[in-house]
Amino acid sequence: HVTRAQMASFLDRAFDLPAASGDQFTDDEGSVHESAINRLATSGITHGCTQTSFCPDDPVTRAQMAAFLNRALET
C-alpha cells in the first residue's frame, strides 16, 4: 500500500516539480512529504481531499493515482 503523502513524493521526484507557493493544507504539518504535497497542489496535480486537507496518511486509491498521473503528465 502507498499513502497519499508517499505518492506526492514519488510524483515530485519523477516530474521535478517547481517550488510551492505557500502551505496548501493544514493536515500535513511536520510530514517529511509536506513540501512534495505543496508542490503537487501548486502544480494543479491535487486539490486535496477537502479544501484544507490532503489526507496524507490515507492510502492512495487506484483512481486517485490515475488522476494524479494524468494531471502530472498534462503539466
GROMACS .gro file of N, CA, C and O in nm:
model
  300
    1HIS      N    1   0.083  -0.119   0.000
    1HIS     CA    2   0.000   0.000   0.000
    1HIS      C    3   0.087   0.124   0.000
    1HIS      O    4   0.195   0.126   0.060
    2VAL      N    5   0.039   0.227  -0.066
    2VAL     CA    6   0.108   0.356  -0.074
    2VAL      C    7   0.014   0.462  -0.020
    2VAL      O    8  -0.103   0.466  -0.055
    3THR      N    9   0.067   0.550   0.065
    3THR     CA   10  -0.015   0.659   0.117
    3THR      C   11  -0.019   0.774   0.016
    3THR      O   12   0.066   0.782  -0.074
    4ARG      N   13  -0.115   0.862   0.036
    4ARG     CA   14  -0.125   0.980  -0.050
    4ARG      C   15   0.002   1.065  -0.039
    4ARG      O   16   0.049   1.121  -0.137
    5ALA      N   17   0.058   1.074   0.082
    5ALA     CA   18   0.181   1.151   0.102
    5ALA      C   19   0.299   1.089   0.027
    5ALA      O   20   0.377   1.160  -0.037
    6GLN      N   21   0.312   0.958   0.034
    6GLN     CA   22   0.419   0.890  -0.037
    6GLN      C   23   0.404   0.910  -0.188
    6GLN      O   24   0.503   0.934  -0.258
    7MET      N   25   0.281   0.902  -0.236
    7MET     CA   26   0.256   0.924  -0.379
    7MET      C   27   0.298   1.065  -0.419
    7MET      O   28   0.354   1.086  -0.528
    8ALA      N   29   0.273   1.162  -0.332
    8ALA     CA   30   0.314   1.300  -0.360
    8ALA      C   31   0.465   1.308  -0.379
    8ALA      O   32   0.514   1.372  -0.472
    9SER      N   33   0.539   1.240  -0.292
    9SER     CA   34   0.685   1.241  -0.305
    9SER      C   35   0.732   1.169  -0.431
    9SER      O   36   0.824   1.214  -0.499
   10PHE      N   37   0.668   1.057  -0.465
   10PHE     CA   38   0.703   0.986  -0.589
   10PHE      C   39   0.688   1.079  -0.709
   10PHE      O   40   0.776   1.088  -0.795
   11LEU      N   41   0.573   1.146  -0.716
   11LEU     CA   42   0.545   1.234  -0.830
   11LEU      C   43   0.637   1.355  -0.833
   11LEU      O   44   0.683   1.397  -0.940
   12ASP      N   45   0.664   1.411  -0.716
   12ASP     CA   46   0.752   1.527  -0.708
   12ASP      C   47   0.891   1.491  -0.762
   12ASP      O   48   0.948   1.566  -0.841
   13ARG      N   49   0.941   1.376  -0.723
   13ARG     CA   50   1.074   1.334  -0.771
   13ARG      C   51   1.072   1.300  -0.920
   13ARG      O   52   1.164   1.335  -0.994
   14ALA      N   53   0.969   1.233  -0.964
   14ALA     CA   54   0.962   1.190  -1.103
   14ALA      C   55   0.948   1.306  -1.200
   14ALA      O   56   1.002   1.303  -1.310
   15PHE      N   57   0.873   1.409  -1.160
   15PHE     CA   58   0.844   1.520  -1.250
   15PHE      C   59   0.921   1.647  -1.217
   15PHE      O   60   0.901   1.749  -1.283
   16ASP      N   61   1.006   1.643  -1.113
   16ASP     CA   62   1.088   1.758  -1.075
   16ASP      C   63   1.003   1.886  -1.073
   16ASP      O   64   1.026   1.981  -1.148
   17LEU      N   65   0.901   1.885  -0.988
   17LEU     CA   66   0.802   1.992  -0.982
   17LEU      C   67   0.862   2.122  -0.930
   17LEU      O   68   0.955   2.120  -0.850
   18PRO      N   69   0.808   2.236  -0.974
   18PRO     CA   70   0.859   2.366  -0.928
   18PRO      C   71   0.823   2.390  -0.781
   18PRO      O   72   0.736   2.325  -0.725
   19ALA      N   73   0.889   2.487  -0.724
   19ALA     CA   74   0.866   2.523  -0.584
   19ALA      C   75   0.721   2.559  -0.559
   19ALA      O   76   0.651   2.609  -0.648
   20ALA      N   77   0.677   2.533  -0.438
   20ALA     CA   78   0.538   2.562  -0.399
   20ALA      C   79   0.522   2.709  -0.365
   20ALA      O   80   0.616   2.775  -0.323
   21SER      N   81   0.401   2.757  -0.380
   21SER     CA   82   0.369   2.896  -0.347
   21SER      C   83   0.292   2.902  -0.216
   21SER      O   84   0.182   2.955  -0.211
   22GLY      N   85   0.348   2.846  -0.112
   22GLY     CA   86   0.283   2.853   0.019
   22GLY      C   87   0.241   2.717   0.070
   22GLY      O   88   0.259   2.614   0.005
   23ASP      N   89   0.184   2.719   0.188
   23ASP     CA   90   0.137   2.598   0.254
   23ASP      C   91  -0.009   2.577   0.217
   23ASP      O   92  -0.095   2.657   0.253
   24GLN      N   93  -0.037   2.471   0.146
   24GLN     CA   94  -0.171   2.449   0.090
   24GLN      C   95  -0.268   2.377   0.183
   24GLN      O   96  -0.389   2.394   0.170
   25PHE      N   97  -0.217   2.293   0.275
   25PHE     CA   98  -0.304   2.209   0.356
   25PHE      C   99  -0.266   2.216   0.504
   25PHE      O  100  -0.151   2.240   0.538
   26THR      N  101  -0.364   2.192   0.590
   26THR     CA  102  -0.341   2.202   0.734
   26THR      C  103  -0.306   2.070   0.799
   26THR      O  104  -0.258   2.069   0.913
   27ASP      N  105  -0.325   1.960   0.732
   27ASP     CA  106  -0.306   1.829   0.796
   27ASP      C  107  -0.175   1.760   0.759
   27ASP      O  108  -0.156   1.643   0.788
   28ASP      N  109  -0.082   1.833   0.698
   28ASP     CA  110   0.047   1.773   0.662
   28ASP      C  111   0.164   1.834   0.738
   28ASP      O  112   0.279   1.808   0.706
   29GLU      N  113   0.134   1.914   0.839
   29GLU     CA  114   0.238   1.983   0.915
   29GLU      C  115   0.333   1.883   0.978
   29GLU      O  116   0.292   1.788   1.041
   30GLY      N  117   0.462   1.902   0.956
   30GLY     CA  118   0.563   1.815   1.014
   30GLY      C  119   0.591   1.689   0.935
   30GLY      O  120   0.681   1.613   0.968
   31SER      N  121   0.516   1.665   0.830
   31SER     CA  122   0.537   1.545   0.748
   31SER      C  123   0.662   1.562   0.662
   31SER      O  124   0.687   1.672   0.610
   32VAL      N  125   0.737   1.457   0.646
   32VAL     CA  126   0.854   1.463   0.557
   32VAL      C  127   0.810   1.483   0.412
   32VAL      O  128   0.892   1.521   0.328
   33HIS      N  129   0.684   1.462   0.384
   33HIS     CA  130   0.630   1.476   0.248
   33HIS      C  131   0.563   1.612   0.226
   33HIS      O  132   0.511   1.638   0.117
   34GLU      N  133   0.563   1.699   0.326
   34GLU     CA  134   0.489   1.826   0.317
   34GLU      C  135   0.530   1.910   0.196
   34GLU      O  136   0.444   1.962   0.125
   35SER      N  137   0.658   1.924   0.170
   35SER     CA  138   0.699   2.008   0.057
   35SER      C  139   0.653   1.947  -0.076
   35SER      O  140   0.610   2.019  -0.166
   36ALA      N  141   0.658   1.815  -0.087
   36ALA     CA  142   0.611   1.749  -0.210
   36ALA      C  143   0.461   1.768  -0.226
   36ALA      O  144   0.412   1.793  -0.337
   37ILE      N  145   0.387   1.755  -0.117
   37ILE     CA  146   0.241   1.775  -0.121
   37ILE      C  147   0.209   1.916  -0.168
   37ILE      O  148   0.123   1.936  -0.254
   38ASN      N  149   0.281   2.014  -0.115
   38ASN     CA  150   0.257   2.153  -0.155
   38ASN      C  151   0.294   2.177  -0.301
   38ASN      O  152   0.226   2.252  -0.371
   39ARG      N  153   0.399   2.113  -0.349
   39ARG     CA  154   0.435   2.128  -0.491
   39ARG      C  155   0.330   2.065  -0.581
   39ARG      O  156   0.298   2.119  -0.688
   40LEU      N  157   0.272   1.952  -0.539
   40LEU     CA  158   0.163   1.892  -0.617
   40LEU      C  159   0.044   1.986  -0.626
   40LEU      O  160  -0.015   2.002  -0.732
   41ALA      N  161   0.010   2.047  -0.514
   41ALA     CA  162  -0.104   2.140  -0.512
   41ALA      C  163  -0.075   2.263  -0.598
   41ALA      O  164  -0.160   2.305  -0.677
   42THR      N  165   0.044   2.320  -0.586
   42THR     CA  166   0.081   2.438  -0.664
   42THR      C  167   0.079   2.407  -0.814
   42THR      O  168   0.040   2.490  -0.894
   43SER      N  169   0.117   2.285  -0.849
   43SER     CA  170   0.120   2.244  -0.990
   43SER      C  171  -0.016   2.204  -1.044
   43SER      O  172  -0.030   2.173  -1.162
   44GLY      N  173  -0.118   2.199  -0.957
   44GLY     CA  174  -0.252   2.162  -1.001
   44GLY      C  175  -0.274   2.012  -1.013
   44GLY      O  176  -0.372   1.968  -1.071
   45ILE      N  177  -0.183   1.933  -0.957
   45ILE     CA  178  -0.194   1.787  -0.965
   45ILE      C  179  -0.292   1.734  -0.862
   45ILE      O  180  -0.356   1.632  -0.882
   46THR      N  181  -0.305   1.804  -0.751
   46THR     CA  182  -0.402   1.764  -0.648
   46THR      C  183  -0.477   1.886  -0.597
   46THR      O  184  -0.424   1.996  -0.600
   47HIS      N  185  -0.596   1.860  -0.551
   47HIS     CA  186  -0.677   1.962  -0.486
   47HIS      C  187  -0.706   1.922  -0.343
   47HIS      O  188  -0.781   1.988  -0.274
   48GLY      N  189  -0.648   1.808  -0.300
   48GLY     CA  190  -0.668   1.758  -0.165
   48GLY      C  191  -0.796   1.678  -0.153
   48GLY      O  192  -0.871   1.661  -0.249
   49CYS      N  193  -0.819   1.627  -0.033
   49CYS     CA  194  -0.942   1.551  -0.009
   49CYS      C  195  -1.054   1.645   0.039
   49CYS      O  196  -1.170   1.609   0.032
   50THR      N  197  -1.016   1.763   0.088
   50THR     CA  198  -1.107   1.874   0.115
   50THR      C  199  -1.032   2.002   0.076
   50THR      O  200  -0.916   1.995   0.035
   51GLN      N  201  -1.092   2.116   0.094
   51GLN     CA  202  -1.025   2.241   0.059
   51GLN      C  203  -0.902   2.267   0.144
   51GLN      O  204  -0.808   2.330   0.098
   52THR      N  205  -0.901   2.219   0.268
   52THR     CA  206  -0.789   2.247   0.357
   52THR      C  207  -0.711   2.123   0.400
   52THR      O  208  -0.614   2.134   0.473
   53SER      N  209  -0.751   2.005   0.354
   53SER     CA  210  -0.686   1.880   0.395
   53SER      C  211  -0.638   1.801   0.274
   53SER      O  212  -0.702   1.800   0.170
   54PHE      N  213  -0.525   1.732   0.293
   54PHE     CA  214  -0.472   1.644   0.190
   54PHE      C  215  -0.495   1.497   0.224
   54PHE      O  216  -0.493   1.412   0.136
   55CYS      N  217  -0.518   1.467   0.352
   55CYS     CA  218  -0.534   1.328   0.400
   55CYS      C  219  -0.409   1.246   0.368
   55CYS      O  220  -0.416   1.142   0.302
   56PRO      N  221  -0.291   1.294   0.414
   56PRO     CA  222  -0.164   1.233   0.375
   56PRO      C  223  -0.146   1.087   0.416
   56PRO      O  224  -0.074   1.014   0.349
   57ASP      N  225  -0.210   1.045   0.523
   57ASP     CA  226  -0.191   0.908   0.571
   57ASP      C  227  -0.291   0.809   0.514
   57ASP      O  228  -0.279   0.688   0.537
   58ASP      N  229  -0.388   0.857   0.437
   58ASP     CA  230  -0.483   0.767   0.372
   58ASP      C  231  -0.415   0.693   0.258
   58ASP      O  232  -0.328   0.749   0.190
   59PRO      N  233  -0.456   0.569   0.233
   59PRO     CA  234  -0.399   0.500   0.117
   59PRO      C  235  -0.447   0.567  -0.012
   59PRO      O  236  -0.561   0.613  -0.021
   60VAL      N  237  -0.357   0.578  -0.108
   60VAL     CA  238  -0.396   0.633  -0.237
   60VAL      C  239  -0.468   0.522  -0.314
   60VAL      O  240  -0.422   0.409  -0.321
   61THR      N  241  -0.584   0.555  -0.367
   61THR     CA  242  -0.659   0.457  -0.445
   61THR      C  243  -0.605   0.452  -0.587
   61THR      O  244  -0.534   0.544  -0.631
   62ARG      N  245  -0.642   0.348  -0.659
   62ARG     CA  246  -0.600   0.339  -0.798
   62ARG      C  247  -0.656   0.457  -0.879
   62ARG      O  248  -0.589   0.511  -0.966
   63ALA      N  249  -0.778   0.496  -0.849
   63ALA     CA  250  -0.840   0.609  -0.920
   63ALA      C  251  -0.765   0.739  -0.891
   63ALA      O  252  -0.741   0.819  -0.982
   64GLN      N  253  -0.729   0.761  -0.765
   64GLN     CA  254  -0.654   0.881  -0.729
   64GLN      C  255  -0.517   0.881  -0.797
   64GLN      O  256  -0.472   0.983  -0.849
   65MET      N  257  -0.452   0.765  -0.794
   65MET     CA  258  -0.320   0.753  -0.857
   65MET      C  259  -0.330   0.784  -1.007
   65MET      O  260  -0.247   0.858  -1.061
   66ALA      N  261  -0.432   0.734  -1.072
   66ALA     CA  262  -0.452   0.760  -1.215
   66ALA      C  263  -0.476   0.909  -1.239
   66ALA      O  264  -0.421   0.967  -1.333
   67ALA      N  265  -0.557   0.971  -1.154
   67ALA     CA  266  -0.583   1.114  -1.169
   67ALA      C  267  -0.457   1.197  -1.147
   67ALA      O  268  -0.429   1.291  -1.222
   68PHE      N  269  -0.378   1.162  -1.044
   68PHE     CA  270  -0.253   1.233  -1.019
   68PHE      C  271  -0.160   1.221  -1.140
   68PHE      O  272  -0.102   1.320  -1.185
   69LEU      N  273  -0.145   1.100  -1.192
   69LEU     CA  274  -0.056   1.078  -1.306
   69LEU      C  275  -0.105   1.153  -1.430
   69LEU      O  276  -0.026   1.213  -1.503
   70ASN      N  277  -0.235   1.150  -1.453
   70ASN     CA  278  -0.291   1.220  -1.568
   70ASN      C  279  -0.263   1.370  -1.559
   70ASN      O  280  -0.219   1.432  -1.657
   71ARG      N  281  -0.288   1.428  -1.442
   71ARG     CA  282  -0.263   1.572  -1.426
   71ARG      C  283  -0.114   1.604  -1.435
   71ARG      O  284  -0.076   1.706  -1.492
   72ALA      N  285  -0.031   1.516  -1.379
   72ALA     CA  286   0.115   1.540  -1.384
   72ALA      C  287   0.165   1.538  -1.528
   72ALA      O  288   0.250   1.618  -1.565
   73LEU      N  289   0.113   1.447  -1.607
   73LEU     CA  290   0.156   1.437  -1.747
   73LEU      C  291   0.106   1.554  -1.831
   73LEU      O  292   0.164   1.583  -1.936
   74GLU      N  293   0.003   1.622  -1.784
   74GLU     CA  294  -0.050   1.739  -1.856
   74GLU      C  295   0.027   1.866  -1.824
   74GLU      O  296   0.014   1.964  -1.895
   75THR      N  297   0.108   1.865  -1.716
   75THR     CA  298   0.181   1.987  -1.677
   75THR      C  299   0.305   2.007  -1.759
   75THR      O  300   0.357   1.922  -1.821
   0.00000   0.00000   0.00000
